[in-house]
Amino acid sequence: MSLRQDLQKTSSRRRRKEIFIRILIGIGIVGVITGIIIFLFYIPSLRISEVAIAGLSASDEKELREEILEKLKARRFLILPKDHLIFFPKEEIQTLLANKFRVKDFEMEKDFPSGLKISIVERKTWAVWCLADSNRCLLIDREARAFESAAGFAGGAILKIIDARNENFLGKNILPDKSFEKIVFLIDNAPKRVGEEIKTVNIKSAGDTYLLYVKTGWYVLIDDETDEKKALENLYLALNSEIKERKAELEYIDLRFPDKVFYKYR
């Protein structure tokens, strides 16, 4: 073997050794970084051990806390715990809360070192919505959102909405915003302007015509095209003119037309 060949062989051996050492160093660095990451995830003082929830009833609070803690028990990539305060699955919990129809709004904040605070605003019952041909009922809020099933409704302590459409509105709005706002306006203002309280609303099968029944038994007829402010003034004028002496005999007043009022006696 010549001197040149011997030098080449020695150089090749040295390069292989250097590559091997570099690989070992790389593996060592990756191992150290992985170990540090895992250690950070498993620091007991930074793992969520308390979930404080405000704004719910005791039973709902307990149920929600259990659902959240169950999600936090899971692991990322089968190794990393999800209950780390810094790296917890915020989006998953937000989705969980957003899918609770009773929850209108919420805020979530970290409470170091090992707590999570959740403040919830619940939807408030404004009326009970029921299908006309069944006992299926839902609670709705003032924004028309149906958020919870309800037992069959009886009594007059709360507004009742009877719907001829055969649809399931749970988690949805029962009417478009503008249509519902017309109804809300008349419900809010009729007692003050004309001294009549609306107790029941009937939605016709087409979904764009509404019968608003007052406490004394007759009803007001409006639709999606009705100008609610003009309708209220027309109602006031009608009840204080030719209808005034025969109001007890009324069957309905049709307020769908801005410049005309139609009415019928029983």
GROMACS .gro file of C-alpha atoms in nm:
model
  266
    1MET     CA    1   0.000   0.000   0.000
    2SER     CA    2   0.139   0.336  -0.099
    3LEU     CA    3   0.170   0.629   0.138
    4ARG     CA    4  -0.101   0.814  -0.055
    5GLN     CA    5  -0.349   0.527  -0.021
    6ASP     CA    6  -0.272   0.500   0.350
    7LEU     CA    7  -0.341   0.870   0.402
    8GLN     CA    8  -0.670   0.848   0.210
    9LYS     CA    9  -0.782   0.552   0.421
   10THR     CA   10  -0.694   0.732   0.743
   11SER     CA   11  -0.878   1.046   0.629
   12SER     CA   12  -1.189   0.845   0.537
   13ARG     CA   13  -1.188   0.676   0.876
   14ARG     CA   14  -1.157   1.013   1.048
   15ARG     CA   15  -1.456   1.155   0.852
   16ARG     CA   16  -1.675   0.858   0.944
   17LYS     CA   17  -1.580   0.904   1.306
   18GLU     CA   18  -1.665   1.276   1.293
   19ILE     CA   19  -2.003   1.204   1.131
   20PHE     CA   20  -2.079   0.942   1.396
   21ILE     CA   21  -1.988   1.185   1.675
   22ARG     CA   22  -2.208   1.456   1.519
   23ILE     CA   23  -2.499   1.214   1.498
   24LEU     CA   24  -2.454   1.122   1.864
   25ILE     CA   25  -2.438   1.489   1.963
   26GLY     CA   26  -2.754   1.562   1.757
   27ILE     CA   27  -2.940   1.274   1.919
   28GLY     CA   28  -2.822   1.395   2.258
   29ILE     CA   29  -2.942   1.752   2.193
   30VAL     CA   30  -3.281   1.631   2.069
   31GLY     CA   31  -3.308   1.405   2.372
   32VAL     CA   32  -3.226   1.689   2.612
   33ILE     CA   33  -3.476   1.925   2.445
   34THR     CA   34  -3.744   1.656   2.448
   35GLY     CA   35  -3.673   1.585   2.812
   36ILE     CA   36  -3.698   1.954   2.901
   37ILE     CA   37  -4.029   1.988   2.715
   38ILE     CA   38  -4.175   1.682   2.885
   39PHE     CA   39  -4.048   1.807   3.221
   40LEU     CA   40  -4.213   2.146   3.163
   41PHE     CA   41  -4.543   1.976   3.080
   42TYR     CA   42  -4.529   1.764   3.395
   43ILE     CA   43  -4.445   2.036   3.648
   44PRO     CA   44  -4.717   1.972   3.913
   45SER     CA   45  -4.757   2.339   4.005
   46LEU     CA   46  -4.847   2.430   3.644
   47ARG     CA   47  -5.102   2.155   3.586
   48ILE     CA   48  -5.464   2.264   3.616
   49SER     CA   49  -5.613   2.127   3.934
   50GLU     CA   50  -5.899   2.373   3.985
   51VAL     CA   51  -6.163   2.501   3.743
   52ALA     CA   52  -6.368   2.789   3.887
   53ILE     CA   53  -6.695   2.859   3.704
   54ALA     CA   54  -6.915   3.162   3.769
   55GLY     CA   55  -7.260   3.237   3.632
   56LEU     CA   56  -7.425   2.893   3.638
   57SER     CA   57  -7.651   2.711   3.879
   58ALA     CA   58  -7.477   2.465   4.112
   59SER     CA   59  -7.589   2.159   3.914
   60ASP     CA   60  -7.495   2.306   3.574
   61GLU     CA   61  -7.162   2.425   3.715
   62LYS     CA   62  -7.077   2.077   3.842
   63GLU     CA   63  -7.170   1.914   3.511
   64LEU     CA   64  -6.965   2.161   3.306
   65ARG     CA   65  -6.662   2.130   3.534
   66GLU     CA   66  -6.667   1.752   3.494
   67GLU     CA   67  -6.679   1.786   3.115
   68ILE     CA   68  -6.383   2.028   3.114
   69LEU     CA   69  -6.174   1.813   3.349
   70GLU     CA   70  -6.247   1.511   3.132
   71LYS     CA   71  -6.102   1.695   2.831
   72LEU     CA   72  -5.797   1.795   3.034
   73LYS     CA   73  -5.726   1.430   3.121
   74ALA     CA   74  -5.638   1.357   2.759
   75ARG     CA   75  -5.283   1.373   2.621
   76ARG     CA   76  -5.121   1.522   2.314
   77PHE     CA   77  -4.934   1.265   2.104
   78LEU     CA   78  -5.007   1.009   2.380
   79ILE     CA   79  -4.737   1.171   2.599
   80LEU     CA   80  -4.796   1.538   2.678
   81PRO     CA   81  -5.079   1.614   2.924
   82LYS     CA   82  -5.345   1.864   2.817
   83ASP     CA   83  -5.395   2.000   3.167
   84HIS     CA   84  -5.084   2.222   3.158
   85LEU     CA   85  -5.192   2.577   3.239
   86ILE     CA   86  -4.987   2.733   2.959
   87PHE     CA   87  -5.053   2.475   2.689
   88PHE     CA   88  -5.407   2.362   2.774
   89PRO     CA   89  -5.649   2.314   2.478
   90LYS     CA   90  -5.817   2.653   2.488
   91GLU     CA   91  -5.990   2.608   2.151
   92GLU     CA   92  -6.144   2.276   2.258
   93ILE     CA   93  -6.291   2.429   2.573
   94GLN     CA   94  -6.417   2.731   2.380
   95THR     CA   95  -6.591   2.496   2.136
   96LEU     CA   96  -6.742   2.303   2.426
   97LEU     CA   97  -6.884   2.623   2.575
   98ALA     CA   98  -7.006   2.755   2.239
   99ASN     CA   99  -7.202   2.433   2.187
  100LYS     CA  100  -7.391   2.485   2.512
  101PHE     CA  101  -7.707   2.654   2.385
  102ARG     CA  102  -7.781   2.810   2.725
  103VAL     CA  103  -7.443   2.989   2.725
  104LYS     CA  104  -7.476   3.333   2.567
  105ASP     CA  105  -7.124   3.460   2.632
  106PHE     CA  106  -6.816   3.354   2.828
  107GLU     CA  107  -6.468   3.463   2.931
  108MET     CA  108  -6.180   3.234   3.020
  109GLU     CA  109  -5.860   3.328   3.202
  110LYS     CA  110  -5.565   3.151   3.358
  111ASP     CA  111  -5.530   3.170   3.734
  112PHE     CA  112  -5.167   3.093   3.810
  113PRO     CA  113  -5.023   2.867   3.919
  114SER     CA  114  -5.280   2.589   3.865
  115GLY     CA  115  -5.628   2.734   3.819
  116LEU     CA  116  -5.863   2.816   3.533
  117LYS     CA  117  -6.142   3.075   3.571
  118ILE     CA  118  -6.449   3.074   3.347
  119SER     CA  119  -6.718   3.343   3.366
  120ILE     CA  120  -7.044   3.264   3.189
  121VAL     CA  121  -7.345   3.473   3.091
  122GLU     CA  122  -7.653   3.253   3.056
  123ARG     CA  123  -7.943   3.316   2.824
  124LYS     CA  124  -8.250   3.436   3.013
  125THR     CA  125  -8.591   3.292   2.940
  126TRP     CA  126  -8.812   3.549   2.768
  127ALA     CA  127  -9.082   3.322   2.627
  128VAL     CA  128  -9.180   2.961   2.574
  129TRP     CA  129  -9.205   2.848   2.211
  130CYS     CA  130  -9.423   2.545   2.131
  131LEU     CA  131  -9.522   2.359   1.817
  132ALA     CA  132  -9.891   2.404   1.745
  133ASP     CA  133  -9.963   2.034   1.696
  134SER     CA  134  -9.752   1.879   1.973
  135ASN     CA  135  -9.629   1.926   2.328
  136ARG     CA  136  -9.273   1.994   2.214
  137CYS     CA  137  -9.163   2.326   2.363
  138LEU     CA  138  -8.843   2.527   2.387
  139LEU     CA  139  -8.727   2.817   2.600
  140ILE     CA  140  -8.624   3.124   2.400
  141ASP     CA  141  -8.445   3.443   2.497
  142ARG     CA  142  -8.517   3.802   2.398
  143GLU     CA  143  -8.307   3.761   2.082
  144ALA     CA  144  -8.524   3.475   1.948
  145ARG     CA  145  -8.267   3.204   2.028
  146ALA     CA  146  -8.416   2.870   2.135
  147PHE     CA  147  -8.172   2.735   2.392
  148GLU     CA  148  -8.335   2.459   2.596
  149SER     CA  149  -8.617   2.206   2.582
  150ALA     CA  150  -8.913   2.273   2.808
  151ALA     CA  151  -9.202   2.071   2.938
  152GLY     CA  152  -9.550   2.137   2.803
  153PHE     CA  153  -9.654   2.488   2.902
  154ALA     CA  154  -9.958   2.594   3.098
  155GLY     CA  155 -10.042   2.919   3.272
  156GLY     CA  156 -10.001   3.284   3.186
  157ALA     CA  157  -9.696   3.398   3.380
  158ILE     CA  158  -9.476   3.409   3.072
  159LEU     CA  159  -9.524   3.487   2.703
  160LYS     CA  160  -9.613   3.185   2.492
  161ILE     CA  161  -9.532   3.152   2.121
  162ILE     CA  162  -9.726   2.890   1.924
  163ASP     CA  163  -9.571   2.796   1.590
  164ALA     CA  164  -9.755   2.624   1.304
  165ARG     CA  165  -9.426   2.539   1.128
  166ASN     CA  166  -9.304   2.185   1.190
  167GLU     CA  167  -8.938   2.265   1.252
  168ASN     CA  168  -8.686   2.207   1.530
  169PHE     CA  169  -8.528   2.539   1.631
  170LEU     CA  170  -8.316   2.421   1.925
  171GLY     CA  171  -7.989   2.615   1.910
  172LYS     CA  172  -8.130   2.846   1.641
  173ASN     CA  173  -8.335   3.165   1.613
  174ILE     CA  174  -8.705   3.099   1.570
  175LEU     CA  175  -8.742   3.405   1.343
  176PRO     CA  176  -8.517   3.647   1.153
  177ASP     CA  177  -8.399   3.939   1.367
  178LYS     CA  178  -8.611   4.207   1.197
  179SER     CA  179  -8.929   4.000   1.220
  180PHE     CA  180  -8.875   3.919   1.585
  181GLU     CA  181  -8.792   4.280   1.670
  182LYS     CA  182  -9.136   4.387   1.541
  183ILE     CA  183  -9.303   4.144   1.779
  184VAL     CA  184  -9.083   4.248   2.072
  185PHE     CA  185  -9.155   4.616   2.006
  186LEU     CA  186  -9.532   4.565   2.019
  187ILE     CA  187  -9.510   4.342   2.326
  188ASP     CA  188  -9.300   4.603   2.508
  189ASN     CA  189  -9.502   4.908   2.404
  190ALA     CA  190  -9.865   4.796   2.375
  191PRO     CA  191  -9.926   4.802   2.753
  192LYS     CA  192  -9.797   5.159   2.779
  193ARG     CA  193  -9.957   5.297   2.465
  194VAL     CA  194 -10.294   5.122   2.450
  195GLY     CA  195 -10.323   4.951   2.790
  196GLU     CA  196 -10.327   4.599   2.646
  197GLU     CA  197 -10.086   4.320   2.740
  198ILE     CA  198  -9.988   4.066   2.475
  199LYS     CA  199  -9.977   3.716   2.623
  200THR     CA  200  -9.959   3.480   2.323
  201VAL     CA  201  -9.808   3.499   1.975
  202ASN     CA  202  -9.915   3.264   1.696
  203ILE     CA  203  -9.680   3.215   1.400
  204LYS     CA  204  -9.863   3.104   1.087
  205SER     CA  205  -9.732   2.813   0.878
  206ALA     CA  206  -9.572   3.042   0.618
  207GLY     CA  207  -9.360   3.195   0.894
  208ASP     CA  208  -9.422   3.557   0.797
  209THR     CA  209  -9.761   3.637   0.955
  210TYR     CA  210  -9.819   3.675   1.328
  211LEU     CA  211 -10.125   3.687   1.552
  212LEU     CA  212 -10.060   3.872   1.878
  213TYR     CA  213 -10.325   3.782   2.136
  214VAL     CA  214 -10.393   4.027   2.417
  215LYS     CA  215 -10.496   3.927   2.765
  216THR     CA  216 -10.862   4.017   2.704
  217GLY     CA  217 -10.892   3.767   2.416
  218TRP     CA  218 -10.876   3.949   2.083
  219TYR     CA  219 -10.567   3.962   1.864
  220VAL     CA  220 -10.360   4.192   1.643
  221LEU     CA  221 -10.252   4.077   1.297
  222ILE     CA  222  -9.910   4.181   1.158
  223ASP     CA  223  -9.657   4.043   0.910
  224ASP     CA  224  -9.294   4.087   0.805
  225GLU     CA  225  -9.377   4.401   0.608
  226THR     CA  226  -9.553   4.577   0.896
  227ASP     CA  227  -9.405   4.903   1.023
  228GLU     CA  228  -9.434   4.829   1.394
  229LYS     CA  229  -9.425   5.193   1.507
  230LYS     CA  230  -9.693   5.295   1.261
  231ALA     CA  231  -9.894   4.987   1.356
  232LEU     CA  232  -9.886   5.084   1.724
  233GLU     CA  233 -10.013   5.433   1.646
  234ASN     CA  234 -10.287   5.292   1.424
  235LEU     CA  235 -10.386   5.057   1.704
  236TYR     CA  236 -10.407   5.347   1.947
  237LEU     CA  237 -10.623   5.550   1.709
  238ALA     CA  238 -10.853   5.257   1.634
  239LEU     CA  239 -10.907   5.169   1.999
  240ASN     CA  240 -10.987   5.529   2.081
  241SER     CA  241 -11.235   5.592   1.800
  242GLU     CA  242 -11.510   5.372   1.661
  243ILE     CA  243 -11.395   5.056   1.843
  244LYS     CA  244 -11.377   5.221   2.184
  245GLU     CA  245 -11.729   5.135   2.299
  246ARG     CA  246 -11.724   4.781   2.158
  247LYS     CA  247 -11.372   4.665   2.245
  248ALA     CA  248 -11.508   4.371   2.445
  249GLU     CA  249 -11.668   4.237   2.123
  250LEU     CA  250 -11.347   4.245   1.918
  251GLU     CA  251 -11.213   3.937   1.743
  252TYR     CA  252 -10.910   4.096   1.577
  253ILE     CA  253 -10.752   4.415   1.440
  254ASP     CA  254 -10.550   4.387   1.119
  255LEU     CA  255 -10.250   4.623   1.128
  256ARG     CA  256 -10.067   4.498   0.819
  257PHE     CA  257 -10.148   4.808   0.614
  258PRO     CA  258  -9.985   5.143   0.700
  259ASP     CA  259 -10.280   5.365   0.607
  260LYS     CA  260 -10.575   5.140   0.686
  261VAL     CA  261 -10.701   4.944   0.984
  262PHE     CA  262 -10.934   4.649   0.943
  263TYR     CA  263 -11.112   4.489   1.233
  264LYS     CA  264 -11.377   4.231   1.303
  265TYR     CA  265 -11.617   4.174   1.589
  266ARG     CA  266 -11.707   3.830   1.715
   0.00000   0.00000   0.00000
